[in-house]
Amino acid sequence: MTVGVALNASDADNQVDASVLLAREAAEAGLRSAWFGQTFGADSPQLAALVGRAVPGLQVGTSAIPVFGRHPLVVSGQAQTAQAATHGRYHLGLALGTKLLTEGGFGLPFERPIARLREFLLALRQLTREGEAEFRGELLTAVTPVPARVPGAEGGVPLLVAAMGPQALRVSGELADGILPYLAGPRALADHIVPALVAAAEAAGRPAPRVVALVHGVVTDDVERVRRKATEQLAFYEQIPSYARVVELSGARRASDVAVIGDEKTVAAEVRRYRDAGATEVVFSGTEIAGEEDRRRTWALLGELAG
């Protein structure tokens, strides 16, 4: 099982420069991958490409690009370019997104997200694997009158989905290379998410997909203060039905209850629990929540666990 970290340099004077420095530090600590979120700020595939280019050997990924407000032809070009830039170390994560951000930000109706995800994946698989597509769906059309291949990305791009609900897991098991569950504790993974994913893959005649568990956590001695801060930061997710559901399935009441916060022994034990629950990879996010000293302390432990 590999261990990585989500990088967040959105408060830096220059996000690209700061991300490269953080990625170098992560690689030096022994971490295997660095992941970048996607909202309305930095373009995550481009950021991953720049970082992956600057830090050879480090796997880089996007977690995750919403399928609303994007088109498979455009996302394919971004992903293939990042794959060529990193010589095969880029991983593309997709997400359904949320009603709040889709309708409030893009002005698009948040309708039939599962159907859109299925069509997006079908078109994107053709584009990233073959460099061309002839896809005409009910919601999306992706046709290449000229080639869409990016030289250097011939090996394709791993496609992962931030899937946690039954329908999204079914589509991901059939069409994606893996999933990126967030705020899903070991209980939710073992009892609900991994079995549904594997069953869908088996029904489609495919091998079990990757399970890249995104874990909000940090090594710290100031557990109560950091837990309170995490409660404030993660409260947004409690308004989103999919996250509220998976938090409940994890046996928790608040999103922060799923966060892994404690000393090295506590955090290491939780990483093992995620592995035992079916995670093939663990990526820690929010490691900056307790300050620089605890972030470095967290990365040191995670680097040891990655080794």
Coordinates of C-alpha atoms in Angstrom, one line a residue:
M1 CA 0.0 0.0 0.0
T2 CA 1.3 3.4 -0.9
V3 CA 0.9 6.6 1.1
G4 CA 0.6 10.1 -0.2
V5 CA -0.5 13.6 0.7
A6 CA -2.8 16.3 -0.6
L7 CA -1.0 19.5 -1.1
N8 CA -2.7 22.8 -0.4
A9 CA -0.7 26.0 -1.1
S10 CA -3.6 28.2 -2.0
D11 CA -2.6 30.8 0.7
A12 CA 1.0 31.1 -0.6
D13 CA 2.3 34.2 -2.4
N14 CA 2.7 32.0 -5.5
Q15 CA 0.8 28.7 -5.4
V16 CA 2.8 27.0 -8.1
D17 CA 6.2 27.8 -6.5
A18 CA 5.0 26.8 -3.1
S19 CA 3.5 23.5 -4.4
V20 CA 6.8 22.5 -6.0
L21 CA 8.6 23.2 -2.7
L22 CA 6.0 21.2 -0.7
A23 CA 6.2 18.3 -3.2
R24 CA 10.0 18.2 -3.0
E25 CA 9.7 18.0 0.8
A26 CA 7.0 15.3 0.5
A27 CA 9.3 13.2 -1.7
E28 CA 12.2 13.7 0.6
A29 CA 10.1 12.5 3.5
G30 CA 9.4 9.3 1.6
L31 CA 5.8 10.0 0.5
R32 CA 4.9 8.4 -2.8
S33 CA 2.2 10.7 -4.2
A34 CA 1.0 14.3 -4.2
W35 CA -2.6 15.2 -5.0
F36 CA -4.3 18.5 -5.9
G37 CA -7.9 19.5 -5.4
Q38 CA -10.0 21.4 -7.9
T39 CA -12.3 24.2 -7.1
F40 CA -12.5 27.6 -8.9
G41 CA -8.8 28.5 -8.4
A42 CA -5.7 26.7 -9.8
D43 CA -6.1 24.3 -12.7
S44 CA -5.2 21.0 -11.0
P45 CA -4.0 19.0 -14.0
Q46 CA -1.7 21.8 -14.9
L47 CA -0.5 22.2 -11.4
A48 CA 0.1 18.4 -11.1
A49 CA 2.1 18.5 -14.4
L50 CA 4.3 21.3 -13.2
V51 CA 5.0 19.6 -9.9
G52 CA 5.5 16.2 -11.4
R53 CA 7.9 17.7 -13.9
A54 CA 9.9 19.4 -11.1
V55 CA 9.9 16.4 -8.8
P56 CA 10.9 13.2 -10.7
G57 CA 9.6 10.0 -9.3
L58 CA 6.7 11.5 -7.4
Q59 CA 3.3 10.3 -8.5
V60 CA 0.8 13.2 -8.9
G61 CA -2.9 13.3 -9.2
T62 CA -6.0 15.4 -9.3
S63 CA -8.7 14.9 -6.7
A64 CA -11.1 15.7 -8.3
I65 CA -12.5 17.5 -11.3
P66 CA -16.3 17.8 -11.3
V67 CA -17.9 16.5 -14.5
F68 CA -20.4 19.4 -14.6
G69 CA -19.0 22.5 -16.4
R70 CA -16.3 20.4 -18.2
H71 CA -16.2 18.4 -21.4
P72 CA -14.4 15.1 -22.0
L73 CA -12.5 16.5 -25.0
V74 CA -11.0 19.4 -22.9
V75 CA -10.3 17.2 -19.8
S76 CA -8.7 14.6 -22.0
G77 CA -6.3 17.2 -23.4
Q78 CA -5.4 18.4 -20.0
A79 CA -4.9 14.9 -18.6
Q80 CA -2.8 13.6 -21.5
T81 CA -0.6 16.7 -21.4
A82 CA 0.0 16.2 -17.7
Q83 CA 0.7 12.5 -18.4
A84 CA 3.3 13.4 -21.1
A85 CA 4.9 16.0 -18.8
T86 CA 5.3 13.5 -16.0
H87 CA 6.2 10.5 -18.1
G88 CA 3.4 8.4 -16.9
R89 CA 3.0 9.6 -13.3
Y90 CA -0.3 11.4 -13.5
H91 CA -3.7 10.2 -12.2
L92 CA -6.9 11.9 -13.1
G93 CA -9.7 12.0 -10.5
L94 CA -13.3 12.9 -11.4
A95 CA -16.2 13.9 -9.2
L96 CA -19.9 14.4 -9.5
G97 CA -19.5 17.8 -7.8
T98 CA -22.3 19.3 -5.7
K99 CA -25.6 21.0 -6.4
L100 CA -24.4 24.2 -4.5
L101 CA -21.2 24.7 -6.6
T102 CA -22.7 23.5 -9.9
E103 CA -25.7 25.6 -9.9
G104 CA -24.3 28.5 -7.9
G105 CA -20.9 28.7 -9.7
F106 CA -21.6 27.5 -13.3
G107 CA -25.3 28.3 -13.5
L108 CA -26.0 24.7 -14.6
P109 CA -28.8 22.5 -13.3
F110 CA -27.4 19.7 -11.2
E111 CA -29.5 17.0 -13.0
R112 CA -28.8 13.3 -13.7
P113 CA -25.3 13.3 -12.3
I114 CA -24.8 9.5 -12.5
A115 CA -25.9 9.4 -16.1
R116 CA -23.5 12.3 -16.9
L117 CA -20.7 10.5 -15.0
R118 CA -21.2 7.3 -17.0
E119 CA -21.1 9.2 -20.4
F120 CA -18.2 11.3 -19.3
L121 CA -16.2 8.1 -18.4
L122 CA -17.1 6.3 -21.6
A123 CA -16.0 9.2 -23.8
L124 CA -12.9 9.9 -21.7
R125 CA -11.7 6.3 -21.8
Q126 CA -11.8 6.4 -25.6
L127 CA -10.0 9.7 -25.7
T128 CA -7.2 8.9 -23.2
R129 CA -6.6 5.4 -24.5
E130 CA -7.0 5.8 -28.2
G131 CA -6.5 9.5 -28.8
E132 CA -9.8 9.7 -30.6
A133 CA -13.5 9.2 -29.9
E134 CA -16.8 8.7 -31.6
F135 CA -19.2 9.1 -28.7
R136 CA -22.7 10.3 -29.0
G137 CA -24.6 9.9 -25.8
E138 CA -27.8 11.4 -24.4
L139 CA -26.1 14.1 -22.4
L140 CA -22.7 14.4 -24.0
T141 CA -21.1 14.2 -27.5
A142 CA -17.4 13.7 -28.0
V143 CA -16.2 13.3 -31.5
T144 CA -12.7 13.9 -32.9
P145 CA -12.7 15.1 -36.5
V146 CA -9.0 15.6 -35.9
P147 CA -6.7 13.5 -33.7
A148 CA -6.8 14.1 -29.9
R149 CA -3.7 12.1 -29.1
V150 CA -0.9 13.8 -27.1
P151 CA 2.5 12.3 -27.9
G152 CA 4.1 11.0 -24.8
A153 CA 0.8 9.9 -23.2
E154 CA 0.4 6.7 -25.2
G155 CA 0.1 4.6 -22.0
G156 CA -3.2 6.2 -21.2
V157 CA -4.3 8.0 -18.0
P158 CA -5.6 6.2 -14.9
L159 CA -9.2 7.4 -14.3
L160 CA -10.5 7.5 -10.7
V161 CA -13.8 8.7 -9.4
A162 CA -14.7 10.3 -6.0
A163 CA -17.4 7.7 -5.6
M164 CA -19.1 6.7 -2.4
G165 CA -22.8 6.2 -3.1
P166 CA -24.2 2.9 -4.6
Q167 CA -24.9 4.3 -8.1
A168 CA -21.5 6.0 -8.4
L169 CA -19.7 3.0 -7.2
R170 CA -21.5 0.8 -9.7
V171 CA -20.4 3.1 -12.6
S172 CA -16.9 3.3 -11.2
G173 CA -16.6 -0.5 -10.9
E174 CA -17.7 -0.9 -14.5
L175 CA -15.7 1.9 -16.1
A176 CA -13.0 3.5 -13.9
D177 CA -9.6 2.4 -12.7
G178 CA -10.3 3.2 -9.1
I179 CA -12.1 5.5 -6.6
L180 CA -11.2 8.4 -4.3
P181 CA -13.5 8.2 -1.3
Y182 CA -13.2 11.1 1.2
L183 CA -14.4 11.2 4.8
A184 CA -15.2 7.5 4.5
G185 CA -13.9 5.7 7.6
P186 CA -12.7 2.1 7.7
R187 CA -16.2 0.8 8.6
A188 CA -17.8 2.5 5.6
L189 CA -15.1 1.2 3.3
A190 CA -15.1 -2.4 4.6
D191 CA -18.9 -2.8 4.9
H192 CA -20.3 -0.7 2.1
I193 CA -17.9 1.0 -0.4
V194 CA -15.3 -1.7 -1.2
P195 CA -17.8 -4.6 -1.5
A196 CA -20.1 -2.6 -3.9
L197 CA -17.1 -1.5 -6.0
V198 CA -15.6 -5.0 -6.3
A199 CA -19.0 -6.5 -7.1
A200 CA -19.6 -4.0 -9.9
A201 CA -16.1 -4.7 -11.3
E202 CA -16.6 -8.5 -11.2
A203 CA -20.0 -8.2 -12.9
A204 CA -18.3 -6.3 -15.7
G205 CA -15.5 -8.8 -16.0
R206 CA -12.9 -6.4 -14.7
P207 CA -10.2 -6.7 -12.0
A208 CA -10.8 -5.0 -8.6
P209 CA -10.2 -1.2 -9.0
R210 CA -7.9 0.8 -6.8
V211 CA -9.2 2.3 -3.6
V212 CA -7.4 5.6 -2.8
A213 CA -8.7 6.6 0.6
L214 CA -8.4 10.3 1.2
V215 CA -8.1 10.8 5.0
H216 CA -8.2 14.1 6.8
G217 CA -5.6 13.9 9.5
V218 CA -2.5 15.0 11.3
V219 CA 0.0 14.0 14.0
T220 CA -0.3 16.3 17.0
D221 CA -0.2 16.4 20.8
D222 CA -2.9 19.2 20.9
V223 CA -5.7 16.8 19.9
E224 CA -8.6 18.7 21.4
R225 CA -7.8 22.1 19.8
V226 CA -7.1 20.5 16.4
R227 CA -10.3 18.5 16.6
R228 CA -12.3 21.7 17.2
K229 CA -10.6 23.4 14.3
A230 CA -11.3 20.4 12.1
T231 CA -14.9 20.5 13.1
E232 CA -15.2 24.0 11.8
Q233 CA -13.3 23.3 8.6
L234 CA -15.3 20.1 7.7
A235 CA -18.7 21.4 8.7
F236 CA -19.3 22.3 5.0
Y237 CA -19.3 18.6 4.0
E238 CA -22.1 17.8 6.5
Q239 CA -24.5 19.9 4.3
I240 CA -23.8 17.5 1.3
P241 CA -26.0 14.4 1.4
S242 CA -23.3 12.0 0.0
Y243 CA -20.8 13.1 2.7
A244 CA -23.3 13.1 5.5
R245 CA -24.3 9.5 4.5
V246 CA -20.8 8.2 4.4
V247 CA -19.9 9.9 7.8
E248 CA -22.9 8.1 9.3
L249 CA -21.9 4.8 7.7
S250 CA -18.5 5.3 9.3
G251 CA -20.2 5.3 12.7
A252 CA -19.6 9.0 13.2
R253 CA -21.8 12.0 14.0
R254 CA -19.7 14.8 12.7
A255 CA -17.3 14.9 9.7
S256 CA -14.5 15.7 12.1
D257 CA -15.2 12.5 14.0
V258 CA -13.8 10.6 11.0
A259 CA -10.6 12.7 11.0
V260 CA -7.5 11.0 12.2
I261 CA -5.9 13.2 14.8
G262 CA -3.4 12.0 17.5
D263 CA 0.2 10.9 18.1
E264 CA 2.3 8.7 15.8
K265 CA 1.0 5.5 17.4
T266 CA -2.6 6.6 16.9
V267 CA -2.2 7.7 13.3
A268 CA -0.2 4.6 12.3
A269 CA -2.9 2.4 13.7
E270 CA -5.6 4.2 11.8
V271 CA -3.6 3.9 8.5
R272 CA -3.4 0.1 9.1
R273 CA -7.2 0.1 9.7
Y274 CA -7.7 1.7 6.3
R275 CA -5.5 -0.9 4.7
D276 CA -7.4 -3.7 6.4
A277 CA -10.7 -2.2 5.2
G278 CA -9.6 -2.5 1.6
A279 CA -7.7 0.7 0.8
T280 CA -4.9 0.1 -1.7
E281 CA -3.5 3.6 -1.1
V282 CA -4.0 6.2 1.6
V283 CA -3.7 10.0 1.0
F284 CA -3.7 12.3 3.9
S285 CA -5.2 15.8 3.5
G286 CA -5.5 18.7 5.9
T287 CA -2.0 18.0 7.4
E288 CA -1.4 21.7 7.6
I289 CA -4.3 22.3 10.1
A290 CA -2.1 22.2 13.2
G291 CA 0.8 24.3 11.9
E292 CA 4.1 23.6 10.2
E293 CA 5.8 21.6 13.0
D294 CA 3.0 19.1 13.2
R295 CA 2.7 19.0 9.4
R296 CA 6.3 18.0 9.1
R297 CA 5.9 15.5 11.9
T298 CA 2.9 14.0 10.1
W299 CA 4.8 13.7 6.8
A300 CA 7.7 12.0 8.5
L301 CA 5.5 9.3 9.9
L302 CA 3.6 8.9 6.7
G303 CA 6.9 8.6 4.8
E304 CA 7.9 5.8 7.2
L305 CA 4.6 4.0 6.6
A306 CA 5.0 4.4 2.8
G307 CA 8.4 2.7 3.0

